[in-house]
PDB file of C-alpha atoms and ligand atoms in Angstrom:
ATOM      1  CA  UNK A   8     -25.712 -42.219 -24.183  1.00 40.00           C
ATOM      2  CA  UNK A   9     -27.255 -39.432 -26.326  1.00 47.00           C
ATOM      3  CA  UNK A  10     -29.021 -40.665 -29.455  1.00 47.00           C
ATOM      4  CA  UNK A  11     -28.813 -38.921 -32.946  1.00 46.00           C
ATOM      5  CA  UNK A  12     -32.202 -38.674 -34.163  1.00 43.00           C
ATOM      6  CA  UNK A  13     -33.256 -36.489 -37.095  1.00 47.00           C
ATOM      7  CA  UNK A  14     -34.473 -33.081 -36.185  1.00 80.00           C
ATOM      8  CA  UNK A  15     -37.319 -31.706 -35.490  1.00 93.00           C
ATOM      9  CA  UNK A  16     -38.809 -34.580 -33.517  1.00 97.00           C
ATOM     10  CA  UNK A  17     -42.426 -35.265 -33.629  1.00 97.00           C
ATOM     11  CA  UNK A  18     -44.405 -35.516 -30.253  1.00 98.00           C
ATOM     12  CA  UNK A  19     -47.417 -37.247 -30.463  1.00 98.00           C
ATOM     13  CA  UNK A  20     -49.354 -36.367 -27.794  1.00 98.00           C
ATOM     14  CA  UNK A  21     -52.745 -38.196 -26.560  1.00 99.00           C
ATOM     15  CA  UNK A  22     -55.143 -37.912 -23.946  1.00 98.00           C
ATOM     16  CA  UNK A  23     -58.011 -40.062 -23.214  1.00 98.00           C
ATOM     17  CA  UNK A  24     -59.630 -38.794 -20.229  1.00 98.00           C
ATOM     18  CA  UNK A  25     -63.342 -38.301 -20.293  1.00 98.00           C
ATOM     19  CA  UNK A  26     -62.871 -35.006 -17.909  1.00 97.00           C
ATOM     20  CA  UNK A  27     -61.918 -32.583 -20.504  1.00 96.00           C
ATOM     21  CA  UNK A  28     -60.635 -29.870 -18.041  1.00 96.00           C
ATOM     22  CA  UNK A  29     -56.872 -29.930 -16.682  1.00 96.00           C
ATOM     23  CA  UNK A  30     -56.968 -30.343 -12.774  1.00 96.00           C
ATOM     24  CA  UNK A  31     -54.465 -27.492 -12.640  1.00 95.00           C
ATOM     25  CA  UNK A  32     -57.036 -24.849 -13.577  1.00 93.00           C
ATOM     26  CA  UNK A  33     -60.431 -26.782 -12.973  1.00 91.00           C
ATOM     27  CA  UNK A  34     -61.465 -28.123  -9.843  1.00 89.00           C
ATOM     28  CA  UNK A  35     -63.312 -31.033 -11.900  1.00 92.00           C
ATOM     29  CA  UNK A  36     -60.707 -31.400 -14.460  1.00 96.00           C
ATOM     30  CA  UNK A  37     -58.278 -34.323 -15.386  1.00 98.00           C
ATOM     31  CA  UNK A  38     -54.989 -35.201 -13.787  1.00 98.00           C
ATOM     32  CA  UNK A  39     -53.799 -37.031 -16.543  1.00 98.00           C
ATOM     33  CA  UNK A  40     -54.457 -34.092 -18.800  1.00 98.00           C
ATOM     34  CA  UNK A  41     -52.807 -31.938 -16.255  1.00 98.00           C
ATOM     35  CA  UNK A  42     -49.515 -34.216 -16.317  1.00 98.00           C
ATOM     36  CA  UNK A  43     -49.570 -34.417 -20.389  1.00 98.00           C
ATOM     37  CA  UNK A  44     -49.800 -30.846 -20.734  1.00 98.00           C
ATOM     38  CA  UNK A  45     -47.014 -30.201 -18.469  1.00 98.00           C
ATOM     39  CA  UNK A  46     -44.817 -32.548 -20.089  1.00 98.00           C
ATOM     40  CA  UNK A  47     -45.589 -31.374 -23.499  1.00 98.00           C
ATOM     41  CA  UNK A  48     -45.270 -27.649 -22.332  1.00 98.00           C
ATOM     42  CA  UNK A  49     -41.592 -28.070 -20.477  1.00 98.00           C
ATOM     43  CA  UNK A  50     -40.806 -30.341 -24.104  1.00 98.00           C
ATOM     44  CA  UNK A  51     -41.495 -27.309 -26.322  1.00 97.00           C
ATOM     45  CA  UNK A  52     -40.024 -24.770 -24.022  1.00 97.00           C
ATOM     46  CA  UNK A  53     -36.845 -26.539 -24.500  1.00 97.00           C
ATOM     47  CA  UNK A  54     -36.926 -27.856 -28.238  1.00 97.00           C
ATOM     48  CA  UNK A  55     -39.465 -25.431 -29.708  1.00 97.00           C
ATOM     49  CA  UNK A  56     -38.726 -26.396 -33.010  1.00 97.00           C
ATOM     50  CA  UNK A  57     -40.235 -29.979 -32.306  1.00 97.00           C
ATOM     51  CA  UNK A  58     -43.428 -30.679 -33.788  1.00 98.00           C
ATOM     52  CA  UNK A  59     -46.432 -31.697 -31.415  1.00 98.00           C
ATOM     53  CA  UNK A  60     -49.176 -33.917 -32.964  1.00 98.00           C
ATOM     54  CA  UNK A  61     -52.856 -34.012 -30.886  1.00 98.00           C
ATOM     55  CA  UNK A  62     -54.798 -36.939 -30.617  1.00 98.00           C
ATOM     56  CA  UNK A  63     -57.745 -36.434 -27.896  1.00 98.00           C
ATOM     57  CA  UNK A  64     -59.556 -39.969 -28.092  1.00 98.00           C
ATOM     58  CA  UNK A  65     -61.925 -38.970 -25.594  1.00 98.00           C
ATOM     59  CA  UNK A  66     -63.136 -36.277 -27.832  1.00 98.00           C
ATOM     60  CA  UNK A  67     -62.786 -38.242 -31.413  1.00 98.00           C
ATOM     61  CA  UNK A  68     -62.650 -41.963 -30.201  1.00 98.00           C
ATOM     62  CA  UNK A  69     -61.046 -44.281 -33.161  1.00 98.00           C
ATOM     63  CA  UNK A  70     -63.475 -47.062 -34.341  1.00 98.00           C
ATOM     64  CA  UNK A  71     -63.449 -50.006 -32.171  1.00 98.00           C
ATOM     65  CA  UNK A  72     -62.408 -52.824 -34.530  1.00 98.00           C
ATOM     66  CA  UNK A  73     -65.126 -55.859 -35.410  1.00 98.00           C
ATOM     67  CA  UNK A  74     -65.391 -58.517 -37.543  1.00 98.00           C
ATOM     68  CA  UNK A  75     -65.005 -56.446 -41.000  1.00 98.00           C
ATOM     69  CA  UNK A  76     -61.661 -54.525 -39.612  1.00 98.00           C
ATOM     70  CA  UNK A  77     -60.221 -57.976 -38.623  1.00 98.00           C
ATOM     71  CA  UNK A  78     -61.273 -59.176 -42.031  1.00 98.00           C
ATOM     72  CA  UNK A  79     -59.961 -56.619 -44.101  1.00 98.00           C
ATOM     73  CA  UNK A  80     -56.411 -56.079 -41.740  1.00 98.00           C
ATOM     74  CA  UNK A  81     -55.621 -59.821 -42.533  1.00 96.00           C
ATOM     75  CA  UNK A  82     -56.547 -59.640 -46.030  1.00 97.00           C
ATOM     76  CA  UNK A  83     -53.279 -58.777 -48.329  1.00 95.00           C
ATOM     77  CA  UNK A  84     -53.486 -54.612 -49.506  1.00 94.00           C
ATOM     78  CA  UNK A  85     -53.243 -55.785 -53.058  1.00 96.00           C
ATOM     79  CA  UNK A  86     -56.694 -58.224 -52.523  1.00 98.00           C
ATOM     80  CA  UNK A  87     -58.563 -55.868 -50.497  1.00 98.00           C
ATOM     81  CA  UNK A  88     -62.096 -54.417 -52.012  1.00 98.00           C
ATOM     82  CA  UNK A  89     -62.715 -50.769 -51.575  1.00 98.00           C
ATOM     83  CA  UNK A  90     -64.724 -51.226 -48.900  1.00 98.00           C
ATOM     84  CA  UNK A  91     -61.994 -53.178 -46.751  1.00 98.00           C
ATOM     85  CA  UNK A  92     -59.893 -50.241 -47.759  1.00 98.00           C
ATOM     86  CA  UNK A  93     -62.289 -47.863 -46.560  1.00 98.00           C
ATOM     87  CA  UNK A  94     -62.957 -49.703 -43.260  1.00 98.00           C
ATOM     88  CA  UNK A  95     -59.257 -49.446 -42.370  1.00 98.00           C
ATOM     89  CA  UNK A  96     -58.783 -46.255 -43.362  1.00 98.00           C
ATOM     90  CA  UNK A  97     -58.965 -44.595 -39.810  1.00 98.00           C
ATOM     91  CA  UNK A  98     -56.400 -47.290 -38.808  1.00 98.00           C
ATOM     92  CA  UNK A  99     -54.225 -46.609 -41.780  1.00 98.00           C
ATOM     93  CA  UNK A 100     -53.852 -42.576 -40.318  1.00 98.00           C
ATOM     94  CA  UNK A 101     -53.661 -44.023 -36.908  1.00 98.00           C
ATOM     95  CA  UNK A 102     -50.481 -45.939 -37.808  1.00 98.00           C
ATOM     96  CA  UNK A 103     -48.965 -43.555 -39.848  1.00 98.00           C
ATOM     97  CA  UNK A 104     -49.472 -40.903 -37.200  1.00 98.00           C
ATOM     98  CA  UNK A 105     -47.342 -43.622 -34.801  1.00 98.00           C
ATOM     99  CA  UNK A 106     -44.956 -44.404 -37.320  1.00 98.00           C
ATOM    100  CA  UNK A 107     -43.819 -40.528 -37.892  1.00 97.00           C
ATOM    101  CA  UNK A 108     -43.787 -40.288 -34.292  1.00 98.00           C
ATOM    102  CA  UNK A 109     -40.327 -40.082 -32.240  1.00 97.00           C
ATOM    103  CA  UNK A 110     -42.282 -39.495 -28.959  1.00 98.00           C
ATOM    104  CA  UNK A 111     -45.283 -40.796 -27.281  1.00 98.00           C
ATOM    105  CA  UNK A 112     -47.091 -38.915 -24.701  1.00 98.00           C
ATOM    106  CA  UNK A 113     -50.059 -40.709 -23.353  1.00 99.00           C
ATOM    107  CA  UNK A 114     -52.348 -39.472 -20.802  1.00 99.00           C
ATOM    108  CA  UNK A 115     -53.997 -42.427 -19.816  1.00 98.00           C
ATOM    109  CA  UNK A 116     -56.598 -42.712 -16.384  1.00 98.00           C
ATOM    110  CA  UNK A 117     -57.352 -45.718 -14.720  1.00 98.00           C
ATOM    111  CA  UNK A 118     -60.939 -47.136 -15.376  1.00 98.00           C
ATOM    112  CA  UNK A 119     -61.838 -50.200 -13.870  1.00 98.00           C
ATOM    113  CA  UNK A 120     -58.171 -51.209 -13.243  1.00 98.00           C
ATOM    114  CA  UNK A 121     -57.300 -50.796 -17.189  1.00 98.00           C
ATOM    115  CA  UNK A 122     -57.025 -48.123 -19.776  1.00 98.00           C
ATOM    116  CA  UNK A 123     -60.272 -46.118 -21.028  1.00 98.00           C
ATOM    117  CA  UNK A 124     -62.331 -47.859 -23.588  1.00 98.00           C
ATOM    118  CA  UNK A 125     -61.335 -45.014 -26.441  1.00 98.00           C
ATOM    119  CA  UNK A 126     -57.499 -45.769 -25.662  1.00 99.00           C
ATOM    120  CA  UNK A 127     -58.079 -49.625 -25.906  1.00 98.00           C
ATOM    121  CA  UNK A 128     -59.407 -48.590 -29.418  1.00 98.00           C
ATOM    122  CA  UNK A 129     -56.761 -46.892 -30.284  1.00 98.00           C
ATOM    123  CA  UNK A 130     -54.561 -49.229 -29.172  1.00 98.00           C
ATOM    124  CA  UNK A 131     -56.798 -52.028 -31.542  1.00 98.00           C
ATOM    125  CA  UNK A 132     -56.172 -50.018 -34.369  1.00 98.00           C
ATOM    126  CA  UNK A 133     -52.517 -49.087 -34.561  1.00 98.00           C
ATOM    127  CA  UNK A 134     -51.520 -53.123 -33.886  1.00 98.00           C
ATOM    128  CA  UNK A 135     -51.530 -53.867 -37.578  1.00 98.00           C
ATOM    129  CA  UNK A 136     -50.235 -56.950 -38.955  1.00 97.00           C
ATOM    130  CA  UNK A 137     -48.118 -56.352 -41.834  1.00 96.00           C
ATOM    131  CA  UNK A 138     -47.667 -52.755 -40.686  1.00 97.00           C
ATOM    132  CA  UNK A 139     -46.627 -52.471 -37.406  1.00 98.00           C
ATOM    133  CA  UNK A 140     -45.851 -56.296 -36.143  1.00 97.00           C
ATOM    134  CA  UNK A 141     -45.027 -59.036 -38.741  1.00 96.00           C
ATOM    135  CA  UNK A 142     -46.542 -62.497 -38.491  1.00 93.00           C
ATOM    136  CA  UNK A 143     -45.515 -65.570 -40.193  1.00 90.00           C
ATOM    137  CA  UNK A 144     -46.856 -69.317 -38.884  1.00 90.00           C
ATOM    138  CA  UNK A 145     -43.879 -70.692 -41.016  1.00 92.00           C
ATOM    139  CA  UNK A 146     -41.018 -69.163 -39.707  1.00 91.00           C
ATOM    140  CA  UNK A 147     -38.504 -70.473 -37.517  1.00 90.00           C
ATOM    141  CA  UNK A 148     -38.443 -69.853 -33.889  1.00 89.00           C
ATOM    142  CA  UNK A 149     -40.676 -66.688 -33.039  1.00 90.00           C
ATOM    143  CA  UNK A 150     -43.554 -66.254 -35.560  1.00 90.00           C
ATOM    144  CA  UNK A 151     -44.429 -62.773 -34.340  1.00 95.00           C
ATOM    145  CA  UNK A 152     -41.644 -59.831 -34.707  1.00 95.00           C
ATOM    146  CA  UNK A 153     -42.112 -56.283 -33.969  1.00 96.00           C
ATOM    147  CA  UNK A 154     -42.291 -53.676 -37.064  1.00 97.00           C
ATOM    148  CA  UNK A 155     -41.659 -50.103 -35.597  1.00 98.00           C
ATOM    149  CA  UNK A 156     -38.411 -48.698 -36.370  1.00 96.00           C
ATOM    150  CA  UNK A 157     -36.313 -48.191 -33.245  1.00 95.00           C
ATOM    151  CA  UNK A 158     -35.560 -44.986 -31.497  1.00 94.00           C
ATOM    152  CA  UNK A 159     -39.279 -44.111 -30.173  1.00 97.00           C
ATOM    153  CA  UNK A 160     -40.194 -43.534 -26.825  1.00 98.00           C
ATOM    154  CA  UNK A 161     -43.378 -43.651 -24.793  1.00 98.00           C
ATOM    155  CA  UNK A 162     -44.395 -41.886 -21.560  1.00 98.00           C
ATOM    156  CA  UNK A 163     -47.536 -42.800 -19.902  1.00 99.00           C
ATOM    157  CA  UNK A 164     -48.780 -40.235 -17.391  1.00 99.00           C
ATOM    158  CA  UNK A 165     -51.609 -41.666 -15.340  1.00 98.00           C
ATOM    159  CA  UNK A 166     -54.022 -41.066 -12.520  1.00 98.00           C
ATOM    160  CA  UNK A 167     -55.993 -43.079 -10.192  1.00 98.00           C
ATOM    161  CA  UNK A 168     -58.685 -42.672  -7.476  1.00 98.00           C
ATOM    162  CA  UNK A 169     -57.090 -45.087  -5.197  1.00 98.00           C
ATOM    163  CA  UNK A 170     -53.676 -45.406  -4.035  1.00 98.00           C
ATOM    164  CA  UNK A 171     -51.005 -48.379  -4.151  1.00 98.00           C
ATOM    165  CA  UNK A 172     -50.783 -49.221  -7.992  1.00 98.00           C
ATOM    166  CA  UNK A 173     -47.096 -49.093  -8.119  1.00 97.00           C
ATOM    167  CA  UNK A 174     -44.408 -51.335  -7.817  1.00 96.00           C
ATOM    168  CA  UNK A 175     -44.782 -53.042  -4.544  1.00 97.00           C
ATOM    169  CA  UNK A 176     -47.738 -51.176  -3.499  1.00 98.00           C
ATOM    170  CA  UNK A 177     -51.010 -52.765  -2.216  1.00 98.00           C
ATOM    171  CA  UNK A 178     -52.586 -52.943  -5.624  1.00 98.00           C
ATOM    172  CA  UNK A 179     -49.937 -53.520  -7.854  1.00 98.00           C
ATOM    173  CA  UNK A 180     -51.409 -57.112  -9.294  1.00 98.00           C
ATOM    174  CA  UNK A 181     -54.537 -54.914 -10.015  1.00 98.00           C
ATOM    175  CA  UNK A 182     -53.049 -51.946 -12.074  1.00 98.00           C
ATOM    176  CA  UNK A 183     -53.415 -53.031 -16.058  1.00 98.00           C
ATOM    177  CA  UNK A 184     -53.078 -49.450 -17.271  1.00 98.00           C
ATOM    178  CA  UNK A 185     -49.347 -49.423 -17.722  1.00 98.00           C
ATOM    179  CA  UNK A 186     -49.215 -52.917 -18.931  1.00 98.00           C
ATOM    180  CA  UNK A 187     -52.085 -52.553 -21.211  1.00 98.00           C
ATOM    181  CA  UNK A 188     -50.049 -49.651 -23.173  1.00 98.00           C
ATOM    182  CA  UNK A 189     -46.187 -51.180 -22.506  1.00 98.00           C
ATOM    183  CA  UNK A 190     -47.310 -54.742 -23.351  1.00 98.00           C
ATOM    184  CA  UNK A 191     -48.873 -54.069 -27.070  1.00 98.00           C
ATOM    185  CA  UNK A 192     -46.670 -51.333 -27.634  1.00 98.00           C
ATOM    186  CA  UNK A 193     -43.880 -53.445 -26.721  1.00 98.00           C
ATOM    187  CA  UNK A 194     -45.136 -56.294 -29.252  1.00 98.00           C
ATOM    188  CA  UNK A 195     -44.637 -53.632 -32.254  1.00 98.00           C
ATOM    189  CA  UNK A 196     -41.166 -52.306 -31.353  1.00 97.00           C
ATOM    190  CA  UNK A 197     -41.971 -49.905 -28.748  1.00 98.00           C
ATOM    191  CA  UNK A 198     -39.652 -50.957 -25.508  1.00 97.00           C
ATOM    192  CA  UNK A 199     -38.387 -47.475 -24.305  1.00 97.00           C
ATOM    193  CA  UNK A 200     -41.484 -46.450 -21.758  1.00 98.00           C
ATOM    194  CA  UNK A 201     -41.542 -44.233 -18.500  1.00 98.00           C
ATOM    195  CA  UNK A 202     -44.790 -43.946 -16.522  1.00 98.00           C
ATOM    196  CA  UNK A 203     -45.729 -41.227 -13.709  1.00 98.00           C
ATOM    197  CA  UNK A 204     -49.215 -41.157 -12.063  1.00 98.00           C
ATOM    198  CA  UNK A 205     -51.073 -39.207  -9.740  1.00 98.00           C
ATOM    199  CA  UNK A 206     -53.055 -41.487  -7.009  1.00 98.00           C
ATOM    200  CA  UNK A 207     -55.381 -40.542  -4.103  1.00 98.00           C
ATOM    201  CA  UNK A 208     -57.976 -38.398  -6.573  1.00 98.00           C
ATOM    202  CA  UNK A 209     -60.825 -40.257  -4.524  1.00 97.00           C
ATOM    203  CA  UNK A 210     -59.650 -38.948  -1.289  1.00 97.00           C
ATOM    204  CA  UNK A 211     -59.282 -35.660  -2.373  1.00 95.00           C
ATOM    205  CA  UNK A 212     -57.244 -34.650   1.043  1.00 97.00           C
ATOM    206  CA  UNK A 213     -53.556 -33.797   1.431  1.00 98.00           C
ATOM    207  CA  UNK A 214     -52.331 -37.120   0.320  1.00 98.00           C
ATOM    208  CA  UNK A 215     -53.763 -35.988  -3.231  1.00 98.00           C
ATOM    209  CA  UNK A 216     -52.091 -32.672  -2.910  1.00 98.00           C
ATOM    210  CA  UNK A 217     -48.815 -34.523  -2.059  1.00 98.00           C
ATOM    211  CA  UNK A 218     -48.946 -37.028  -4.975  1.00 98.00           C
ATOM    212  CA  UNK A 219     -49.558 -34.166  -7.398  1.00 98.00           C
ATOM    213  CA  UNK A 220     -47.044 -32.308  -6.476  1.00 98.00           C
ATOM    214  CA  UNK A 221     -44.729 -35.457  -6.434  1.00 98.00           C
ATOM    215  CA  UNK A 222     -45.981 -36.281 -10.073  1.00 98.00           C
ATOM    216  CA  UNK A 223     -45.123 -33.273 -11.470  1.00 98.00           C
ATOM    217  CA  UNK A 224     -41.907 -33.054  -9.988  1.00 98.00           C
ATOM    218  CA  UNK A 225     -41.161 -36.411 -11.550  1.00 98.00           C
ATOM    219  CA  UNK A 226     -42.977 -35.130 -14.904  1.00 98.00           C
ATOM    220  CA  UNK A 227     -40.263 -32.033 -15.048  1.00 98.00           C
ATOM    221  CA  UNK A 228     -37.489 -34.384 -14.212  1.00 98.00           C
ATOM    222  CA  UNK A 229     -38.425 -36.717 -16.940  1.00 98.00           C
ATOM    223  CA  UNK A 230     -38.385 -33.957 -19.598  1.00 98.00           C
ATOM    224  CA  UNK A 231     -34.996 -32.959 -18.454  1.00 98.00           C
ATOM    225  CA  UNK A 232     -33.849 -36.730 -18.336  1.00 97.00           C
ATOM    226  CA  UNK A 233     -34.811 -37.202 -22.246  1.00 97.00           C
ATOM    227  CA  UNK A 234     -34.252 -34.328 -23.681  1.00 95.00           C
ATOM    228  CA  UNK A 235     -30.418 -34.595 -23.994  1.00 92.00           C
ATOM    229  CA  UNK A 236     -31.055 -37.874 -25.654  1.00 87.00           C
ATOM    230  CA  UNK A 237     -32.451 -36.148 -28.370  1.00 87.00           C
ATOM    231  CA  UNK A 238     -29.852 -33.130 -28.593  1.00 82.00           C
TER     232      UNK A 238
HETATM  233  C1  FMN B  30     -65.385 -45.082 -14.992  1.00 86.09           C
HETATM  234  C2  FMN B  30     -64.157 -44.574 -13.966  1.00 86.09           C
HETATM  235  C3  FMN B  30     -63.522 -45.964 -13.121  1.00 86.09           C
HETATM  236  C4  FMN B  30     -62.680 -45.744 -12.493  1.00 86.09           C
HETATM  237  N1  FMN B  30     -62.115 -46.970 -12.019  1.00 86.09           N
HETATM  238  C5  FMN B  30     -60.990 -46.726 -10.931  1.00 86.09           C
HETATM  239  C6  FMN B  30     -60.299 -48.111 -10.720  1.00 86.09           C
HETATM  240  O1  FMN B  30     -60.379 -48.918 -11.349  1.00 86.09           O
HETATM  241  N2  FMN B  30     -59.493 -47.802  -9.688  1.00 86.09           N
HETATM  242  C7  FMN B  30     -58.902 -46.304  -9.366  1.00 86.09           C
HETATM  243  O2  FMN B  30     -58.206 -46.173  -8.593  1.00 86.09           O
HETATM  244  N3  FMN B  30     -59.661 -45.317  -9.793  1.00 86.09           N
HETATM  245  C8  FMN B  30     -60.823 -45.477 -10.661  1.00 86.09           C
HETATM  246  N4  FMN B  30     -61.175 -44.271 -11.090  1.00 86.09           N
HETATM  247  C9  FMN B  30     -61.013 -43.148 -10.607  1.00 86.09           C
HETATM  248  C10 FMN B  30     -60.270 -42.350 -11.736  1.00 86.09           C
HETATM  249  O3  FMN B  30     -58.930 -43.291 -11.891  1.00 86.09           O
HETATM  250  C11 FMN B  30     -59.128 -41.032 -11.245  1.00 86.09           C
HETATM  251  O4  FMN B  30     -60.621 -40.291 -10.583  1.00 86.09           O
HETATM  252  C12 FMN B  30     -58.512 -40.588 -12.053  1.00 86.09           C
HETATM  253  O5  FMN B  30     -57.881 -39.220 -11.640  1.00 86.09           O
HETATM  254  C13 FMN B  30     -59.340 -40.192 -13.700  1.00 86.09           C
HETATM  255  O6  FMN B  30     -58.213 -39.715 -14.294  1.00 86.09           O
HETATM  256  P1  FMN B  30     -58.234 -38.110 -14.646  1.00 86.09           P
HETATM  257  O7  FMN B  30     -57.809 -37.187 -13.518  1.00 86.09           O
HETATM  258  O8  FMN B  30     -57.088 -38.112 -15.813  1.00 86.09           O
HETATM  259  O9  FMN B  30     -59.667 -38.075 -15.355  1.00 86.09           O
HETATM  260  C14 FMN B  30     -62.365 -44.307 -11.892  1.00 86.09           C
HETATM  261  C15 FMN B  30     -63.062 -43.458 -12.316  1.00 86.09           C
HETATM  262  C16 FMN B  30     -64.074 -43.559 -13.418  1.00 86.09           C
HETATM  263  C17 FMN B  30     -64.700 -42.384 -13.985  1.00 86.09           C
END
């Protein structure tokens, strides 16, 4: 059923491939960037007033969390030292960007079966106690709860060198990419997700070409499927 969501929407477009070109224009370019760019271009063609916010975590990697970050994030805001507040400043900006977004479009290549380290650093920075999830060990039942407002959607556009990582495939159990985003984002309240991937990059043969064509078609169909929910 169509949802009534404020206009215009904010689309948070994140890329994380270490390859900066797009494979549609550059023989050594990225397939995940190709898909995320295609999704957002088609989206904006249909909804030109929507706002696209770009975050390229390969170009500008979030600072990985460390002991100071953890200490600061678990210190109540009113008790934080200036140094602790400063340590959380980037995380605060990333959380604000996420909270403001209606739709997340994430280009996420498979690196060693999971997401690239800068994208994991982004995840670590936006899973924040008291901001995106709640925790109370004295709470009855579930001591953790999601804090993201409802209505957001996640689109994961991935690329893999090998093949067979989708449900029922020979390497399904080794695919930590979609789960690496769906699980932590679901934990903070973003549970509506969609995923499309290109496979066979390392084979560079007609199977790659067919996979690209199928993923591009699926990407176009996904845009067309989602647009009515925001109309
Ligand atoms: C560091 C690194 C690790 C990779 N690990 C895997 C892997 O575990 N499984 C796989 O199928 N492909 C792997 N690949 C291949 C990439 O997933 C493939 O090249 C994909 O197209 C990369 O995404 P991109 O085209 O958006 O850059 C790896 C590539 C790199 C550079």
